């Protein structure tokens, strides 16, 4: 379509675009003219047919699904993962305007740093009456144990964010400061990746400033703060149940940080150490993504199960840099905004370049009187809360402070803001929706650097009360558009090559990878057993067939009775257990692997709810076998063969050997039902191999020879033990001091005994004894690496 034709289609595209009177709009200025920064983009969008637009948006959605981008939605029931709610049309801002915003926020960031230093230092702001003492002392985010603790880096704040909005006159103001552990910078990267796929044309994206430089500068700053050589950098996450856990895994991978949970850390001689499969490793820098009060149950919240006892001791000793310092959440309180304008004059000697939302603390008589007189046009909220006044869940309301809340000091009044609107695609047209922009800042050696765009929160409806994603709002990419094409940028410093030293593997991560391998293998074994049962049921349709009785009893012993359902619910339990283990090591897991596991879970749930016993169920199990085999192949072939892969493989090998021995103790027993040996070969996935290797059979000797003693059969017990020995030989702590460890000796003994044994040496009791000894191997593995 020509430019002229595209221009002609603009009226149709904007037919429903009607900014509200008295509300600033990002697309049109106050005179009703389209802002110049939007013209190339809107012209290009207008040139696309509705089908082309739909296809492009679908392409962006597919990228997010394939990448596994999600957020966790809280509810009264179990938390659930939701697709990332991308608003496909980006927010465009001119570079000059953005640079002005960043200039104002850099001043604010310096001010917040000065306030933090005072609150945990000399407390002159309280002493001189610039901040009420009660407002600080009653704030649960002001942490008394941190008073007097100076950060090793010399700064309290390193990575912060600001929620900003545009007022009706076109100027910008601050709605909230995010100094605790701000989220969104990782999601901003994914927003950019998705919109790049939607709007892949080089024009007008050529002028859009890149995001990678921001992260490169911040990573270089963290390297400088990590201390002496050999000390690791890591990110501390609350774990998979956190609503932004995906972002933690994404940023950790992107920046090359080790993702840790509180239990991964331990204090030794005042230093923070990471429990790894190599032993304790010193930590130099920790980017925390958990709230301060949960960081150290020894000195802060004693009920915390996600922190590390003694962490504050490491901070006092100056052996650890924390991003951000503990206690920085005190700056996020709504009431703080009532005093920052005056504090700026006191500490900086100048007014705020970007004002914050007008706020009055009701603990002061004059301010309380003003709020009560003007309450009808104010949002009344808790003074120490940090939610935005219009966000879902914020305890705010229009109106007077009631007698039911006599503690006036617990409240603030804030002006009822009118947010600007931005274009959103809705039913084939652009419509205006309210928005805020989250601006991220990182401290570097040369001062504050800002991410150029990346993250805007968009309301679901024209009402400004639905901006939070939990309430159905969405997010959009923010494009900062320069006057000229901008150079390509990436996280990699051009012209440099350095192979990083082997990363550390926390014992917790190794444990979860090991159990992921076990659960996946256990799931596969259960699927094969269920298929064997339903194939025979389809053949005979006689539930009293001895083979079916034997199989049903064996499955019941595994916790999978077949009384009420063709596919027991316990099968889904195994798959969910595998997903749970994978979720805890998502930073070490490819998106394709995660997607394959999620696809298998969906298929299993769908099939198990609908299939009938017999041929249908057998066919369903064959489908699941192909899916789980695809997952296993994907992980085995694509996962880098580092220590984590070896623990996953150890789990698979141990579970396969254990499952085979458990099955053979039943189906290769002298008293087993007729046809039980055929079942053993089938479940052991060795039917064709048996036919090629033996001229007769199956017999008990051929089955045991093939499934226990054949070192070339990847399904045999001996093969698994040999594989475990090979993996252990390449792990840390192997052969310490030139001698075998107890774990290595136990496996070598098993390996040797099986190599010299014959089928006749493997009675049912001997098979059971082998299982017990294999269990001892697990105990030794746990004691050596996983505790």
mmCIF file of C-alpha atoms in Angstrom, residues 147-363:
data_model
loop_
_atom_site.group_PDB
_atom_site.id
_atom_site.type_symbol
_atom_site.label_atom_id
_atom_site.label_comp_id
_atom_site.label_asym_id
_atom_site.label_seq_id
_atom_site.Cartn_x
_atom_site.Cartn_y
_atom_site.Cartn_z
ATOM 1 C CA UNK A 147 21.156 1.217 61.674
ATOM 2 C CA UNK A 148 24.832 2.046 61.461
ATOM 3 C CA UNK A 149 25.604 -0.687 58.921
ATOM 4 C CA UNK A 150 27.388 0.962 56.031
ATOM 5 C CA UNK A 151 27.194 -0.811 52.655
ATOM 6 C CA UNK A 152 30.526 -2.154 51.413
ATOM 7 C CA UNK A 153 29.914 -0.433 48.067
ATOM 8 C CA UNK A 154 29.406 2.930 49.743
ATOM 9 C CA UNK A 155 25.851 3.155 48.378
ATOM 10 C CA UNK A 156 22.465 1.880 49.505
ATOM 11 C CA UNK A 157 20.752 2.027 46.109
ATOM 12 C CA UNK A 158 21.989 0.432 42.884
ATOM 13 C CA UNK A 159 18.922 -0.621 40.905
ATOM 14 C CA UNK A 160 15.687 1.327 41.315
ATOM 15 C CA UNK A 161 12.546 2.161 39.407
ATOM 16 C CA UNK A 162 10.055 5.002 39.260
ATOM 17 C CA UNK A 163 6.407 4.832 38.313
ATOM 18 C CA UNK A 164 5.590 8.012 36.407
ATOM 19 C CA UNK A 165 2.538 9.471 34.704
ATOM 20 C CA UNK A 166 1.767 12.421 32.492
ATOM 21 C CA UNK A 167 -0.459 15.129 33.924
ATOM 22 C CA UNK A 168 -3.173 16.932 31.897
ATOM 23 C CA UNK A 169 -0.801 19.823 31.161
ATOM 24 C CA UNK A 170 1.655 17.431 29.505
ATOM 25 C CA UNK A 171 4.300 17.402 32.236
ATOM 26 C CA UNK A 172 5.411 14.239 34.041
ATOM 27 C CA UNK A 173 5.155 13.440 37.739
ATOM 28 C CA UNK A 174 6.239 10.562 39.990
ATOM 29 C CA UNK A 175 3.546 8.224 41.267
ATOM 30 C CA UNK A 176 5.788 5.884 43.209
ATOM 31 C CA UNK A 177 9.391 5.053 44.029
ATOM 32 C CA UNK A 178 10.503 1.425 43.814
ATOM 33 C CA UNK A 179 13.637 0.980 45.898
ATOM 34 C CA UNK A 180 13.099 -2.389 47.593
ATOM 35 C CA UNK A 181 13.515 -4.933 44.779
ATOM 36 C CA UNK A 182 11.886 -3.413 41.685
ATOM 37 C CA UNK A 183 10.553 -5.835 39.114
ATOM 38 C CA UNK A 184 9.955 -5.390 35.410
ATOM 39 C CA UNK A 185 13.349 -4.836 33.793
ATOM 40 C CA UNK A 186 13.517 -8.445 32.600
ATOM 41 C CA UNK A 187 9.948 -8.319 31.368
ATOM 42 C CA UNK A 188 10.876 -5.154 29.497
ATOM 43 C CA UNK A 189 13.411 -7.174 27.518
ATOM 44 C CA UNK A 190 10.757 -9.741 26.649
ATOM 45 C CA UNK A 191 8.343 -6.958 25.672
ATOM 46 C CA UNK A 192 10.984 -5.710 23.265
ATOM 47 C CA UNK A 193 11.626 -9.184 21.841
ATOM 48 C CA UNK A 194 7.902 -9.682 21.234
ATOM 49 C CA UNK A 195 7.299 -6.282 19.612
ATOM 50 C CA UNK A 196 10.374 -6.806 17.438
ATOM 51 C CA UNK A 197 8.662 -9.853 16.002
ATOM 52 C CA UNK A 198 5.391 -7.981 15.568
ATOM 53 C CA UNK A 199 6.932 -4.931 13.903
ATOM 54 C CA UNK A 200 9.871 -6.553 12.168
ATOM 55 C CA UNK A 201 10.146 -3.918 9.450
ATOM 56 C CA UNK A 202 13.365 -1.903 9.787
ATOM 57 C CA UNK A 203 11.355 1.302 9.498
ATOM 58 C CA UNK A 204 10.485 2.918 11.860
ATOM 59 C CA UNK A 205 12.302 0.691 14.396
ATOM 60 C CA UNK A 206 15.725 1.774 13.115
ATOM 61 C CA UNK A 207 15.551 4.873 15.306
ATOM 62 C CA UNK A 208 14.445 3.065 18.461
ATOM 63 C CA UNK A 209 17.085 3.031 21.184
ATOM 64 C CA UNK A 210 18.239 -0.413 22.306
ATOM 65 C CA UNK A 211 17.986 -1.832 25.822
ATOM 66 C CA UNK A 212 21.110 -4.002 25.940
ATOM 67 C CA UNK A 213 23.466 -1.143 26.788
ATOM 68 C CA UNK A 214 21.647 -0.532 30.054
ATOM 69 C CA UNK A 215 22.154 -4.127 31.179
ATOM 70 C CA UNK A 216 25.771 -4.206 29.985
ATOM 71 C CA UNK A 217 26.585 -1.111 32.024
ATOM 72 C CA UNK A 218 24.862 -2.515 35.101
ATOM 73 C CA UNK A 219 26.627 -5.881 34.789
ATOM 74 C CA UNK A 220 29.991 -4.143 34.496
ATOM 75 C CA UNK A 221 29.136 -2.141 37.606
ATOM 76 C CA UNK A 222 28.256 -5.327 39.509
ATOM 77 C CA UNK A 223 31.540 -6.945 38.480
ATOM 78 C CA UNK A 224 33.338 -3.965 39.980
ATOM 79 C CA UNK A 225 31.393 -4.332 43.229
ATOM 80 C CA UNK A 226 31.828 -8.081 43.650
ATOM 81 C CA UNK A 227 35.174 -7.758 45.427
ATOM 82 C CA UNK A 228 38.290 -9.853 45.107
ATOM 83 C CA UNK A 229 38.742 -12.401 42.340
ATOM 84 C CA UNK A 230 36.974 -15.712 42.859
ATOM 85 C CA UNK A 231 33.938 -14.273 44.592
ATOM 86 C CA UNK A 232 30.709 -15.020 42.796
ATOM 87 C CA UNK A 233 27.812 -12.783 41.796
ATOM 88 C CA UNK A 234 24.309 -14.091 42.323
ATOM 89 C CA UNK A 235 20.646 -13.170 42.432
ATOM 90 C CA UNK A 236 18.530 -14.047 45.464
ATOM 91 C CA UNK A 237 14.954 -15.068 44.648
ATOM 92 C CA UNK A 238 12.027 -15.973 46.921
ATOM 93 C CA UNK A 239 11.460 -19.008 44.694
ATOM 94 C CA UNK A 240 8.991 -20.331 42.113
ATOM 95 C CA UNK A 241 5.878 -19.166 43.970
ATOM 96 C CA UNK A 242 6.791 -15.514 43.559
ATOM 97 C CA UNK A 243 4.718 -13.638 40.960
ATOM 98 C CA UNK A 244 7.825 -12.463 39.068
ATOM 99 C CA UNK A 245 9.925 -15.630 39.372
ATOM 100 C CA UNK A 246 10.115 -15.943 35.591
ATOM 101 C CA UNK A 247 11.861 -12.585 35.453
ATOM 102 C CA UNK A 248 14.376 -13.688 38.081
ATOM 103 C CA UNK A 249 15.328 -16.730 36.004
ATOM 104 C CA UNK A 250 15.470 -14.685 32.805
ATOM 105 C CA UNK A 251 17.679 -11.913 34.191
ATOM 106 C CA UNK A 252 19.969 -14.415 35.912
ATOM 107 C CA UNK A 253 20.537 -16.213 32.606
ATOM 108 C CA UNK A 254 20.893 -12.984 30.643
ATOM 109 C CA UNK A 255 23.493 -11.465 32.960
ATOM 110 C CA UNK A 256 25.281 -14.697 33.838
ATOM 111 C CA UNK A 257 24.308 -14.638 37.515
ATOM 112 C CA UNK A 258 23.740 -17.686 39.684
ATOM 113 C CA UNK A 259 20.135 -17.829 40.845
ATOM 114 C CA UNK A 260 19.967 -18.641 44.549
ATOM 115 C CA UNK A 261 17.327 -19.177 47.183
ATOM 116 C CA UNK A 262 17.896 -18.443 50.848
ATOM 117 C CA UNK A 263 18.712 -22.048 51.714
ATOM 118 C CA UNK A 264 21.599 -21.995 49.210
ATOM 119 C CA UNK A 265 23.525 -19.599 51.450
ATOM 120 C CA UNK A 266 25.289 -20.185 54.736
ATOM 121 C CA UNK A 267 27.466 -17.932 56.899
ATOM 122 C CA UNK A 268 30.983 -19.046 57.760
ATOM 123 C CA UNK A 269 33.264 -16.789 59.793
ATOM 124 C CA UNK A 270 31.153 -13.777 58.886
ATOM 125 C CA UNK A 271 31.210 -14.474 55.151
ATOM 126 C CA UNK A 272 28.319 -15.478 52.916
ATOM 127 C CA UNK A 273 29.032 -18.799 51.241
ATOM 128 C CA UNK A 274 27.091 -20.753 48.627
ATOM 129 C CA UNK A 275 26.430 -24.443 49.218
ATOM 130 C CA UNK A 276 27.560 -26.047 45.972
ATOM 131 C CA UNK A 277 28.413 -29.509 44.757
ATOM 132 C CA UNK A 278 32.074 -28.465 45.045
ATOM 133 C CA UNK A 279 31.638 -27.390 48.648
ATOM 134 C CA UNK A 280 31.277 -23.862 50.017
ATOM 135 C CA UNK A 281 32.038 -21.036 47.547
ATOM 136 C CA UNK A 282 32.516 -17.396 48.654
ATOM 137 C CA UNK A 283 29.955 -14.864 47.480
ATOM 138 C CA UNK A 284 30.914 -11.288 46.699
ATOM 139 C CA UNK A 285 27.705 -9.695 45.408
ATOM 140 C CA UNK A 286 24.051 -10.559 45.846
ATOM 141 C CA UNK A 287 21.249 -8.899 43.882
ATOM 142 C CA UNK A 288 18.315 -9.555 46.150
ATOM 143 C CA UNK A 289 14.805 -9.901 44.803
ATOM 144 C CA UNK A 290 13.203 -10.667 48.141
ATOM 145 C CA UNK A 291 11.812 -8.077 50.518
ATOM 146 C CA UNK A 292 14.236 -6.976 53.228
ATOM 147 C CA UNK A 293 12.290 -8.241 56.228
ATOM 148 C CA UNK A 294 12.515 -11.848 54.977
ATOM 149 C CA UNK A 295 16.254 -11.788 54.252
ATOM 150 C CA UNK A 296 17.529 -12.830 57.682
ATOM 151 C CA UNK A 297 15.227 -14.753 60.048
ATOM 152 C CA UNK A 298 17.849 -14.479 62.774
ATOM 153 C CA UNK A 299 17.621 -10.699 63.117
ATOM 154 C CA UNK A 300 14.538 -9.674 61.131
ATOM 155 C CA UNK A 301 11.361 -11.705 60.526
ATOM 156 C CA UNK A 302 11.871 -14.897 62.502
ATOM 157 C CA UNK A 303 9.049 -16.596 60.588
ATOM 158 C CA UNK A 304 10.819 -16.205 57.238
ATOM 159 C CA UNK A 305 11.510 -19.462 55.432
ATOM 160 C CA UNK A 306 13.119 -17.855 52.384
ATOM 161 C CA UNK A 307 15.976 -15.979 53.983
ATOM 162 C CA UNK A 308 19.468 -16.822 55.234
ATOM 163 C CA UNK A 309 20.216 -16.765 58.972
ATOM 164 C CA UNK A 310 23.117 -14.446 59.687
ATOM 165 C CA UNK A 311 23.036 -12.499 56.428
ATOM 166 C CA UNK A 312 23.196 -9.194 58.299
ATOM 167 C CA UNK A 313 26.381 -10.412 59.979
ATOM 168 C CA UNK A 314 28.034 -10.597 56.552
ATOM 169 C CA UNK A 315 26.878 -7.047 55.812
ATOM 170 C CA UNK A 316 28.243 -5.749 59.092
ATOM 171 C CA UNK A 317 31.572 -7.400 58.368
ATOM 172 C CA UNK A 318 31.775 -5.794 54.938
ATOM 173 C CA UNK A 319 32.306 -9.057 53.066
ATOM 174 C CA UNK A 320 29.219 -8.824 50.863
ATOM 175 C CA UNK A 321 27.696 -6.232 48.538
ATOM 176 C CA UNK A 322 23.913 -6.253 48.432
ATOM 177 C CA UNK A 323 21.777 -4.784 45.664
ATOM 178 C CA UNK A 324 19.850 -3.002 47.033
ATOM 179 C CA UNK A 325 20.777 -2.599 50.706
ATOM 180 C CA UNK A 326 18.374 -4.077 53.231
ATOM 181 C CA UNK A 327 15.855 -1.579 54.576
ATOM 182 C CA UNK A 328 15.446 0.416 51.371
ATOM 183 C CA UNK A 329 11.722 -0.363 51.347
ATOM 184 C CA UNK A 330 11.270 2.457 53.856
ATOM 185 C CA UNK A 331 11.486 4.909 50.940
ATOM 186 C CA UNK A 332 8.454 3.409 49.176
ATOM 187 C CA UNK A 333 5.889 4.449 51.789
ATOM 188 C CA UNK A 334 3.225 6.797 50.416
ATOM 189 C CA UNK A 335 3.728 9.202 53.301
ATOM 190 C CA UNK A 336 7.363 9.746 52.317
ATOM 191 C CA UNK A 337 6.172 11.672 49.266
ATOM 192 C CA UNK A 338 4.658 14.313 51.531
ATOM 193 C CA UNK A 339 8.137 15.277 52.753
ATOM 194 C CA UNK A 340 10.460 14.690 49.796
ATOM 195 C CA UNK A 341 9.891 18.129 48.176
ATOM 196 C CA UNK A 342 11.112 19.902 51.306
ATOM 197 C CA UNK A 343 13.883 17.385 51.929
ATOM 198 C CA UNK A 344 15.183 18.048 48.413
ATOM 199 C CA UNK A 345 15.699 21.669 49.360
ATOM 200 C CA UNK A 346 17.454 20.635 52.577
ATOM 201 C CA UNK A 347 19.760 17.955 51.167
ATOM 202 C CA UNK A 348 20.240 19.097 47.565
ATOM 203 C CA UNK A 349 19.642 22.809 47.862
ATOM 204 C CA UNK A 350 17.179 22.762 44.952
ATOM 205 C CA UNK A 351 13.562 21.798 44.240
ATOM 206 C CA UNK A 352 12.592 18.503 42.686
ATOM 207 C CA UNK A 353 12.967 18.665 38.915
ATOM 208 C CA UNK A 354 10.093 16.192 38.563
ATOM 209 C CA UNK A 355 7.413 16.569 41.227
ATOM 210 C CA UNK A 356 5.691 13.611 42.812
ATOM 211 C CA UNK A 357 1.974 13.205 43.292
ATOM 212 C CA UNK A 358 0.765 15.746 45.854
ATOM 213 C CA UNK A 359 0.564 14.003 49.222
ATOM 214 C CA UNK A 360 -0.523 15.132 52.715
ATOM 215 C CA UNK A 361 0.260 13.119 55.836
ATOM 216 C CA UNK A 362 -2.649 13.190 58.228
ATOM 217 C CA UNK A 363 -0.412 12.938 61.293
#
